[in-house]
Short mmCIF file of C-alpha atoms and ligand atoms in Angstrom, two decimals:
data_model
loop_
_atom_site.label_atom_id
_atom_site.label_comp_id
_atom_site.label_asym_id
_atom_site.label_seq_id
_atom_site.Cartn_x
_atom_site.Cartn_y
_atom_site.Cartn_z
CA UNK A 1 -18.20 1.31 -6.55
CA UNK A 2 -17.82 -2.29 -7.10
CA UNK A 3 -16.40 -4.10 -10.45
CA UNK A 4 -16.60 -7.89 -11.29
CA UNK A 5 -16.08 -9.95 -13.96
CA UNK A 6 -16.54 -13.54 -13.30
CA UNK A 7 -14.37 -14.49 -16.42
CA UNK A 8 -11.32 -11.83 -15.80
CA UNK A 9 -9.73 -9.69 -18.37
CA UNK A 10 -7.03 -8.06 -16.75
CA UNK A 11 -4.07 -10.35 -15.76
CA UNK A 12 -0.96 -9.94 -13.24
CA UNK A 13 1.77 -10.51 -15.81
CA UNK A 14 4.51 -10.01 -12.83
CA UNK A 15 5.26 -8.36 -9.72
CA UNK A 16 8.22 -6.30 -8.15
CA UNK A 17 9.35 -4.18 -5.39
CA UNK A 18 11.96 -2.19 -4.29
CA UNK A 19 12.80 -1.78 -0.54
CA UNK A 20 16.01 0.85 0.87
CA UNK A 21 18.87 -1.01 2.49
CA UNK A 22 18.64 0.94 5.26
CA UNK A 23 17.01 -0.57 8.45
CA UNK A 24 16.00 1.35 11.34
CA UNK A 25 14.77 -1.07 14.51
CA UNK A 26 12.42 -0.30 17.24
CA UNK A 27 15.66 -0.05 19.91
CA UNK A 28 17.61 2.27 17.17
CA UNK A 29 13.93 4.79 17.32
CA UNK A 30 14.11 4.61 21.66
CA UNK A 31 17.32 7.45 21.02
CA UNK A 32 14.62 9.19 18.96
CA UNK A 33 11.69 9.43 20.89
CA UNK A 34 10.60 8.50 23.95
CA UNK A 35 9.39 4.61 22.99
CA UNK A 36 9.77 1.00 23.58
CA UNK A 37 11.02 -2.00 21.35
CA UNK A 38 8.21 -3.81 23.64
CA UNK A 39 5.45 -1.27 23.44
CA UNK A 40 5.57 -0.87 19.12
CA UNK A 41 6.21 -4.92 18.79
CA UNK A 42 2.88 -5.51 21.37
CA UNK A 43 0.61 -2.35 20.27
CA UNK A 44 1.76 -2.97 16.60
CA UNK A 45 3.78 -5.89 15.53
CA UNK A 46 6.39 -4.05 13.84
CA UNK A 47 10.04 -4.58 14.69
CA UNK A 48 11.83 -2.87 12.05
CA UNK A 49 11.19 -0.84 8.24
CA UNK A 50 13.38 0.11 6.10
CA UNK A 51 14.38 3.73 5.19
CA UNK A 52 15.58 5.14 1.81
CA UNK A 53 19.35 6.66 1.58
CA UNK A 54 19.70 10.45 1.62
CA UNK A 55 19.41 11.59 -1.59
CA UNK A 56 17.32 8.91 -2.28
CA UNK A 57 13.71 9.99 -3.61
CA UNK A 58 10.25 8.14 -4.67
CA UNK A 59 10.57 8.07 -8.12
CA UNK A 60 13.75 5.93 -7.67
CA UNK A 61 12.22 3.54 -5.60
CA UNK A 62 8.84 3.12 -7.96
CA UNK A 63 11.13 2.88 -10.88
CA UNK A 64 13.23 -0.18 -9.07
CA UNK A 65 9.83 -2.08 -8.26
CA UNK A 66 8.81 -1.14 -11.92
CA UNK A 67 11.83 -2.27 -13.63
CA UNK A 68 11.46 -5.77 -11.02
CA UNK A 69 8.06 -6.29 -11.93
CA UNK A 70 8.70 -5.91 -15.88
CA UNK A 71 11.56 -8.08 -15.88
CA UNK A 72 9.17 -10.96 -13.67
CA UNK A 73 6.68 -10.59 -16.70
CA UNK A 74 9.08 -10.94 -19.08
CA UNK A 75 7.93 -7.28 -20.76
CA UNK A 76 10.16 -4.16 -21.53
CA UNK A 77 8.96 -0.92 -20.90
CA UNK A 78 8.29 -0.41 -24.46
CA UNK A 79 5.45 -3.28 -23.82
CA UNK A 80 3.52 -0.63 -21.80
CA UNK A 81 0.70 1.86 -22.56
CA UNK A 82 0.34 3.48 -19.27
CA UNK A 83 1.85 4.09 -15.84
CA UNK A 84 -0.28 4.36 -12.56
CA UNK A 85 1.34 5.55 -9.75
CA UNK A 86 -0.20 5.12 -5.82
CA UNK A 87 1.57 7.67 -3.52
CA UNK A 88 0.92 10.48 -1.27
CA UNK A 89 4.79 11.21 -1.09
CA UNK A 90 5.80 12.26 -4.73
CA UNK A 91 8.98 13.76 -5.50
CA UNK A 92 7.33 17.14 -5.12
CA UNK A 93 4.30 18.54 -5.19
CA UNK A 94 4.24 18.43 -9.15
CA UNK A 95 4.56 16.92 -11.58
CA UNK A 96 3.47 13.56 -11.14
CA UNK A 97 5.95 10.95 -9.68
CA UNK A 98 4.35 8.49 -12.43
CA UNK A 99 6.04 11.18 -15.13
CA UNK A 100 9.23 11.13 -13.46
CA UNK A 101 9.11 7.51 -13.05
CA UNK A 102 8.59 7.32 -16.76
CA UNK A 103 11.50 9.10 -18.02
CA UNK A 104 13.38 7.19 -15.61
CA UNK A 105 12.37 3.81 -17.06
CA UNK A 106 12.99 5.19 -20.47
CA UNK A 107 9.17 5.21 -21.48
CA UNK A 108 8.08 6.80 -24.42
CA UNK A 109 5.31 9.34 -23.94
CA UNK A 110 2.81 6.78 -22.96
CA UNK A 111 0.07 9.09 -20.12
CA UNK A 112 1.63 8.53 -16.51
CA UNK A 113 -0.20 9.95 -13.53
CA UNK A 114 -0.67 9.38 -9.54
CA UNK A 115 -3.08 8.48 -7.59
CA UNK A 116 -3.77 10.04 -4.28
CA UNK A 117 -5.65 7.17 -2.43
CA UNK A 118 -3.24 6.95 0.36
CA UNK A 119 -2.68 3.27 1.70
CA UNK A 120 -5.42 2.33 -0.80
CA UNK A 121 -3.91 3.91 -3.71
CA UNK A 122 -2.34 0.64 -4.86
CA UNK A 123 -6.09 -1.08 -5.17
CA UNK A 124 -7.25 2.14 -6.91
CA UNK A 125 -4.63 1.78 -9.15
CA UNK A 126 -5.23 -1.68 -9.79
CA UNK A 127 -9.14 -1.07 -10.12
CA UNK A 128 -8.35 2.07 -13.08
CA UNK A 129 -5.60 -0.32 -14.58
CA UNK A 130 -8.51 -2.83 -14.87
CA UNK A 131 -10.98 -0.46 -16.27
CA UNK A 132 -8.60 0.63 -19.25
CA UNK A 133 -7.70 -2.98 -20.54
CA UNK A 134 -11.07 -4.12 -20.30
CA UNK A 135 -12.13 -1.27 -22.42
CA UNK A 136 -9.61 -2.01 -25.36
CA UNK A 137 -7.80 1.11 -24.10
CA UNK A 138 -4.36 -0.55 -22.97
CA UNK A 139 -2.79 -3.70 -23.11
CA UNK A 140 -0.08 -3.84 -20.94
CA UNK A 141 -0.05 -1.49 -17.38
CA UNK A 142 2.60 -1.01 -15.40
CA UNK A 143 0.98 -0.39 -11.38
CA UNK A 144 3.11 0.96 -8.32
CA UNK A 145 2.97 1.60 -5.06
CA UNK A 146 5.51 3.59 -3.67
CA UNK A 147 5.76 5.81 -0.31
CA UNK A 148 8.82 7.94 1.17
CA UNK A 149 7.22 8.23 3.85
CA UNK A 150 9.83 9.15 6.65
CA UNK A 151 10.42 12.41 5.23
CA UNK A 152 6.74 13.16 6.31
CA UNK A 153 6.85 12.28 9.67
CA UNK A 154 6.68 14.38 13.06
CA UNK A 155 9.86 12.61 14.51
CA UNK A 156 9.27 14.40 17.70
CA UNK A 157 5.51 12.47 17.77
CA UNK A 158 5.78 8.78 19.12
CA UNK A 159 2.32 8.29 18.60
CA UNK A 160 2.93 8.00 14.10
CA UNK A 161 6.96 7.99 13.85
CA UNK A 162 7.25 4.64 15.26
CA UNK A 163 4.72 3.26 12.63
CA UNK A 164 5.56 3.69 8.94
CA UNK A 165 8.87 3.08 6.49
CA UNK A 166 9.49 3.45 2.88
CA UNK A 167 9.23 1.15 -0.43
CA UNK A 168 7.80 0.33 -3.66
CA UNK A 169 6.07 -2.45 -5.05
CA UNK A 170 4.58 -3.20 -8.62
CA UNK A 171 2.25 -5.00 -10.70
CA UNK A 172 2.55 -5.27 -14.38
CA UNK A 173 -1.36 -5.06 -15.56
CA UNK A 174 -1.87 -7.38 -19.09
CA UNK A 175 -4.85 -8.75 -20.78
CA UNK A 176 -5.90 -12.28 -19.64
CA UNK A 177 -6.32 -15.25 -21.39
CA UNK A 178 -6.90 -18.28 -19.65
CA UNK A 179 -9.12 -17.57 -16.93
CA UNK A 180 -6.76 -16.09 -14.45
CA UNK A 181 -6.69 -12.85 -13.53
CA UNK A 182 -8.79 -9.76 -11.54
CA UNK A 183 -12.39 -10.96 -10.51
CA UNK A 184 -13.62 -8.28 -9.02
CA UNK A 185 -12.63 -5.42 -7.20
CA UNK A 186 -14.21 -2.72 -4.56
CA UNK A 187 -13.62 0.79 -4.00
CA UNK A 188 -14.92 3.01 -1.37
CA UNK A 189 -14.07 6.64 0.42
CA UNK A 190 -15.76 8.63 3.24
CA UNK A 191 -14.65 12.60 3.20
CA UNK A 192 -16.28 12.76 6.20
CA UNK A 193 -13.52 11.40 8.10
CA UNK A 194 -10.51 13.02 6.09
CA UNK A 195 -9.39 14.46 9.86
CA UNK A 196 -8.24 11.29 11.20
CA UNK A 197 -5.10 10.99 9.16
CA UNK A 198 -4.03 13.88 7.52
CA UNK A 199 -1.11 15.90 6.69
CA UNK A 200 -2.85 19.88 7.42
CA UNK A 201 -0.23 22.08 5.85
CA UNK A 202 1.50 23.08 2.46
CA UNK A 203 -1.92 23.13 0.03
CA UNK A 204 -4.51 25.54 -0.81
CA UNK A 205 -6.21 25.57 3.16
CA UNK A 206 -3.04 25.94 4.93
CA UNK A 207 0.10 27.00 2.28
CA UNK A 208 3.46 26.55 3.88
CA UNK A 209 4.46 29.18 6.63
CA UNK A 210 6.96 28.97 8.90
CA UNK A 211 4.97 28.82 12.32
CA UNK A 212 2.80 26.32 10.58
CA UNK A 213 6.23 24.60 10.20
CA UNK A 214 7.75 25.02 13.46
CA UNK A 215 4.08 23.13 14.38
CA UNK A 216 4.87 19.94 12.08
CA UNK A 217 1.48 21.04 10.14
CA UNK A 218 3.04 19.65 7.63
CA UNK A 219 3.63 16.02 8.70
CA UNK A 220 0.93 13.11 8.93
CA UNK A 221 -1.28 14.01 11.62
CA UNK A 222 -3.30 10.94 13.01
CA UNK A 223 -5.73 10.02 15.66
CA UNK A 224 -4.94 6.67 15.75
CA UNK A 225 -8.25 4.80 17.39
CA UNK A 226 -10.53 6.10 15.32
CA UNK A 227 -8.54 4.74 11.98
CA UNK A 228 -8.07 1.63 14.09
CA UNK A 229 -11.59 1.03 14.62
CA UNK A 230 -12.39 2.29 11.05
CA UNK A 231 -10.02 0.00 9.46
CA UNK A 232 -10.96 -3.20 11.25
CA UNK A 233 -14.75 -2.37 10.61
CA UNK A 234 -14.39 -1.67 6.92
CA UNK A 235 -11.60 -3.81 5.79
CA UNK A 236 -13.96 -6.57 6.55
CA UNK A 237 -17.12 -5.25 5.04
CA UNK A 238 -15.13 -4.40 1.96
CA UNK A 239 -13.26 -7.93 1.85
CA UNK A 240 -16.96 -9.77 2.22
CA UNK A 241 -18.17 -7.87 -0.49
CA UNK A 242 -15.39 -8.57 -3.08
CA UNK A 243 -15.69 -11.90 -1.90
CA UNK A 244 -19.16 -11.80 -3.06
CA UNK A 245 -19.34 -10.03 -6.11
CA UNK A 246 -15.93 -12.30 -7.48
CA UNK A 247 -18.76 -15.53 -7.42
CA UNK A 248 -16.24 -16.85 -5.68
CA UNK A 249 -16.70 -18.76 -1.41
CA UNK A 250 -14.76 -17.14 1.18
CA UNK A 251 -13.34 -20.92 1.45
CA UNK A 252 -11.60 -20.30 -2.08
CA UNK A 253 -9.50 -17.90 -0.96
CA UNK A 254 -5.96 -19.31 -0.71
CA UNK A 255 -4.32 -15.97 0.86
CA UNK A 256 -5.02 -12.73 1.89
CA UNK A 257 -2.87 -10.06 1.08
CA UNK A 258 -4.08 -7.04 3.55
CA UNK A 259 -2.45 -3.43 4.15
CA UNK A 260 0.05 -3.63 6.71
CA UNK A 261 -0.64 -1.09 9.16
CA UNK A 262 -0.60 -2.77 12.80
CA UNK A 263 -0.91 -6.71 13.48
CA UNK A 264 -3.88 -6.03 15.77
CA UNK A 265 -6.41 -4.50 13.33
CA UNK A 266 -5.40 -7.96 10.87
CA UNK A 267 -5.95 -10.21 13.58
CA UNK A 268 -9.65 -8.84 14.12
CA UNK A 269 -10.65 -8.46 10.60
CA UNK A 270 -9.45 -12.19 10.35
CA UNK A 271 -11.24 -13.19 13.14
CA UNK A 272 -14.32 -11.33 11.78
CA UNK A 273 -13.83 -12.91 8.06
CA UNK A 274 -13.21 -16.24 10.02
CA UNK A 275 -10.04 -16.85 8.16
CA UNK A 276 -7.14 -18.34 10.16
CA UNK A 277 -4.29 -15.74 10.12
CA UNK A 278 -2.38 -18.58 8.57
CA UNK A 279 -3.70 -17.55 5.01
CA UNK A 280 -2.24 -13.65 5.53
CA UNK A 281 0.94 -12.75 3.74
CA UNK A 282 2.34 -11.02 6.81
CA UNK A 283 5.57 -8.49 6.93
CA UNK A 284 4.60 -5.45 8.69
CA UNK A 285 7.24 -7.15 11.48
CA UNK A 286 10.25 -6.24 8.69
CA UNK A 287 8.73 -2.89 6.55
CA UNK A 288 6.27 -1.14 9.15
CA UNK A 289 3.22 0.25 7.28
CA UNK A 290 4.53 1.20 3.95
CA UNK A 291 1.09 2.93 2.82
CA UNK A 292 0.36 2.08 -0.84
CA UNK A 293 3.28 0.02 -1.09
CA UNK A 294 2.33 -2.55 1.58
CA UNK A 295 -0.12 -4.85 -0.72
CA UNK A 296 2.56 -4.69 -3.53
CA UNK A 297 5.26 -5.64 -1.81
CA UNK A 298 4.15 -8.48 0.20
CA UNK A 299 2.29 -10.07 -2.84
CA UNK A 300 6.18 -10.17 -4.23
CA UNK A 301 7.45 -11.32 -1.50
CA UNK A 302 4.95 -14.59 -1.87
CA UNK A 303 5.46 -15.09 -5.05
CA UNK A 304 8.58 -14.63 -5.28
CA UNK A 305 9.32 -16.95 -2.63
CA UNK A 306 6.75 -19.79 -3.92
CA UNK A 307 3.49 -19.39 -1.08
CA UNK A 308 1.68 -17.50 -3.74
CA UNK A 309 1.11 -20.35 -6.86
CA UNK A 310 -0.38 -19.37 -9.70
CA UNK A 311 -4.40 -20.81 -9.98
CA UNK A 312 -4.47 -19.31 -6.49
CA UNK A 313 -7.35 -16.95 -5.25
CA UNK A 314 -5.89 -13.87 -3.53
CA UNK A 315 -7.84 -10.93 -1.33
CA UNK A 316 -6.30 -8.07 -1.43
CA UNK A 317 -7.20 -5.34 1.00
CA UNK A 318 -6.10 -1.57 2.15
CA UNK A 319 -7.82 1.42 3.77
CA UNK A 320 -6.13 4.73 4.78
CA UNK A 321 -6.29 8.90 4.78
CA UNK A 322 -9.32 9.79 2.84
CA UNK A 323 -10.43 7.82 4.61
CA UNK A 324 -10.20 5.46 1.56
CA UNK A 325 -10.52 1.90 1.31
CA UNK A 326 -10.64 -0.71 -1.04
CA UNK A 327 -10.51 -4.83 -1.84
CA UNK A 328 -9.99 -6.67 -5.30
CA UNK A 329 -9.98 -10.77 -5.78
CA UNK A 330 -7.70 -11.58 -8.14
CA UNK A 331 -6.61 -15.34 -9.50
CA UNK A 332 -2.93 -15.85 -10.46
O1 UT7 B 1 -2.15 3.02 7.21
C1 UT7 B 1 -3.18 3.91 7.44
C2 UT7 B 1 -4.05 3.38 8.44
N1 UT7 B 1 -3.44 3.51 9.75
C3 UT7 B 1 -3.77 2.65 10.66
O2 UT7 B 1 -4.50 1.73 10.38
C4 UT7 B 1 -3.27 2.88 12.07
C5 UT7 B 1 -4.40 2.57 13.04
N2 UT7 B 1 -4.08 2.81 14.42
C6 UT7 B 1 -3.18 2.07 15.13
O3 UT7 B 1 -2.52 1.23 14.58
C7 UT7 B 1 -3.08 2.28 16.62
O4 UT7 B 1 -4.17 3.08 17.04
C8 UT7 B 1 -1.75 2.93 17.08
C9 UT7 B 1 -0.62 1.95 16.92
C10 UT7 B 1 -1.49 4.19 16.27
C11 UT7 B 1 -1.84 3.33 18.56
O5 UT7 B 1 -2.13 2.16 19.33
P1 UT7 B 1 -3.25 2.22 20.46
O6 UT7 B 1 -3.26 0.93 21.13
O7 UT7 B 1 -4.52 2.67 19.79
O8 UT7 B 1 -2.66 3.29 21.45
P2 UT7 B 1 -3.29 4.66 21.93
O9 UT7 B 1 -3.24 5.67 20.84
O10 UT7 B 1 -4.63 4.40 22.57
O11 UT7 B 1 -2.28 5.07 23.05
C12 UT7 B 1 -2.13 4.28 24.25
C13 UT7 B 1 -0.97 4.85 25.05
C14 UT7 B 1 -1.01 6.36 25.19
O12 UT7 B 1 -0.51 6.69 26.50
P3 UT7 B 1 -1.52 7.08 27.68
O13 UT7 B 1 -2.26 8.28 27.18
O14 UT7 B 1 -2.39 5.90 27.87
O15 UT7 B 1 -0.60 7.36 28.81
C15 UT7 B 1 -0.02 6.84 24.17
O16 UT7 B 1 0.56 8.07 24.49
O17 UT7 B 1 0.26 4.54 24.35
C16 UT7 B 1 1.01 5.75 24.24
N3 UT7 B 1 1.83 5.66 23.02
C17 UT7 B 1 3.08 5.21 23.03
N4 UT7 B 1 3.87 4.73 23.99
C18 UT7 B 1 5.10 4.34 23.66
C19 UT7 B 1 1.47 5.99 21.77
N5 UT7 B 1 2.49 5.76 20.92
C20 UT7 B 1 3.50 5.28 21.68
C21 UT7 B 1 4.81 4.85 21.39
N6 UT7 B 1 5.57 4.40 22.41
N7 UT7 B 1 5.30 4.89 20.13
#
C-alpha cells in the first residue's frame, strides 16, 4: 500500500521519548550468557540498551514519550483526538496499552488502540495517523512507539538476548499548513515469513502451558539470517519507493532515520541506496534494537539535539515480525 501527497497534510507538531535509567552493557550480559562485548559490538554494533525498573511497565514508558512529545508541540492532551499505540509488548494481553496510556495521560475518552506491526508498528502508526487527519477525522494525534521488550526474551538464548532493550518514543500527528509535513508513506507485510521472528506460545495456536513454558515458547523466537537478509533487501526497496512516490530525489534527503536492529544490515541498505552512512541518525550503539520505538526515539534524539532542522527531508524506515515493513518521507 503506498500513500503520497505531494503537498502534505499531516504535520509532526513534536516529538518525545522516554528511555529507563537502567543500562545493561555487553560485559554486564557475558555473566548472563555465554557472549562477548567484542562479538555483539562486531556482529551488531550495539554496546549497551537500556532496561526499564522492576515494576516498571509499557504503558509508563509510552505515556513519558507522550507527555515529552506534547509538551515539544506545545499541545495538552486535551488537544488530541486519538491515540495510536505501536507495540508487541503491552501491559497484558488486553486491553490495549493505548487505553491504559490514555487514562494515564488524563485523556478524555478520545478511541486509543495498538498496533501490532512489530518494529514497523511506529510507521503503521504514523501511516493510520495520516489517513485520519487527511480525512477531516482528527486534528491532532498523539503516535508512540513503545517496547518492554526484556521481559520477552529467552535469557538463556545468546543468539536474541544480546540484541534488544526497552523505550518509548512519540510523535504528536497535527494538520499541516505550510508545506511541511508527511509526503508519502509505504506499507508492506509478507505472512509467509511470520516464522522467522516470532514469539510461538500464549495465543489461540499454542495457549500457555507449563512445558510450553519450561521451553521459552513464549519468548521471541528468531532465525536471525533470514530477517537479516530480508531486512537489508526490503528496507531498500521500500525506502526507493517512498522516495519515489514523495516526488521528491534521493539527493533531497537530508537524513535517514532507519530501525535500529544491527549496524550491518544499515550499512548495506546504505550502500545499496548509495547514501553515505553520514546522513543516518544512528544509536543502536546506546538502546540496542528497541522494536517500534527505535524510529521514534532517534528522530528525538536529532531534533532535540539540533541535526534534524526543520525544512529538512527525512526517510524513515523499519521492518520486523510479520514480517512487516514499512518507509514514510516526511518534511519538518
Ligand atoms: O528488529 C527486527 C528485525 N531483526 C533483525 O533485523 C535482526 C537481523 N539479524 C541479525 O541482526 C543477525 O543475524 C544476528 C545479530 C541475530 C546474528 O548475527 P549473524 O552474523 O547472522 O550470526 P549467526 O546467526 O550466523 O551466528 C554466527 C555464530 C554462531 O556460531 P557458530 O554456529 O558459527 O559456531 C552463533 O551461535 O555466532 C554465534 N552467536 C553468538 N556468539 C556469541 C550467535 N549469537 C551470539 C552471541 N555471542 N550473542
Amino acid at each position: 500500500m503506498n500513500t503520497a501527497a505531494i503537498s502534505p497534510k499531516t504535520r509532526i507538531l513534536g516529538t518525545g521519548r522516554y528511555v529507563p535509567e537502567k543500562v545493561v552493557s555487553n560485559v554486564d550480559l557475558e555473566k548472563v550468557v555465554d557472549t562477548s562485548d567484542a562479538w555483539i559490538t562486531e556482529r551488531t554494533g550495539i554496546r549497551r540498551r537500556h532496561m526499564a525498573a522492576d515494576g516498571e511497565v509499557t504503558s509508563d514508558m509510552a505515556a513519558g514519550a507522550g507527555r515529552a512529545a506534547l509538551q515539544a508541540a506545545g499541545l495538552n492532551v486535551a488537544d488530541l483526538d486519538l491515540i495510536i499505540v505501536g507495540t508487541v509488548t503491552p501491559d497484558s494481553p488486553t486491553p490495549s496499552c493505548a487505553s491504559l496510556v490514555q487514562q494515564k495521560l488524563g485523556a478524555e475518552e478520545i478511541p486509543a488502540f495498538d498496533i501490532s506491526a512489530a518494529c514497523a508498528g511506529f510507521i503503521y502508526g504514523v501511516t493510520i495517523a495520516d489517513q485520519f487527519i487527511r480525512s477531516g477525522n482528527a486534528n491532532c494525534v498523539l503516535v508512540i512507539g513503545v517496547e518492554l521488550l526484556s521481559r520477552i526474551l529467552n535469557w538463556g538464548d545468546r543468539t536474541t538476548c544480546v540484541l534488544f532493550g526497552d523505550g518509548a518514543g512519540a510523535v504528536v500527528l497535527g494538520q499541516s499548513k505550510n508545506g511541511a509535513g508527511i509526503l508519502a508513506t509505504q506499507l508492506f507485510t509478507d505472512g509467509s515469513l511470520a516464522g522467522a521472528l516470532h514469539i510461538p506460545a500464549g495465543g489461540s495456536a499454542e495457549p500457555y502451558q507449563s512445558e510450553g513454558i519450561g521451553r521459552q515458547r513464549h519468548k521471541v523466537h528468531m532465525s536471525g539470517s533470514e530477517v537479516f537478509k530480508t531486512a537489508v533487501k526490503n528496507l531498500t526497496s521500500a525506502s526507493t519507493a517512498a522516495v519515489k512516490a514523495s516526488g521528491l530525489k534521493s539527493t533531497d534527503i537530508d537524513w535517514v532515520v532507519a530501525h535500529q536492529a544491527n549496524m550491518r544490515i544499515l550499512d548495506q541498505v546504505a550502500t545499496r541506496l548509495g547514501f553515505p552512512l553520514s546522513k543516518f541518525v544512528l544509536n543502536i550503539e546506546e538502546y540496542g534494537n528497541t522494536s517500534s520505538a527505535s524510529i521514534p526515539i532517534a528522530l528525538d534524539e536529532a531534533v532535540r539535539d539540533g541535526r534534524i532542522k526543520s525544512g529538512q527531508n527525512v526517510l524513515m524506515c523499519a521492518l520486523g515480525a510479520g514480517i512487516s515493513w514499512g518507509s514514510a518521507v516526511v518534511r519538518m
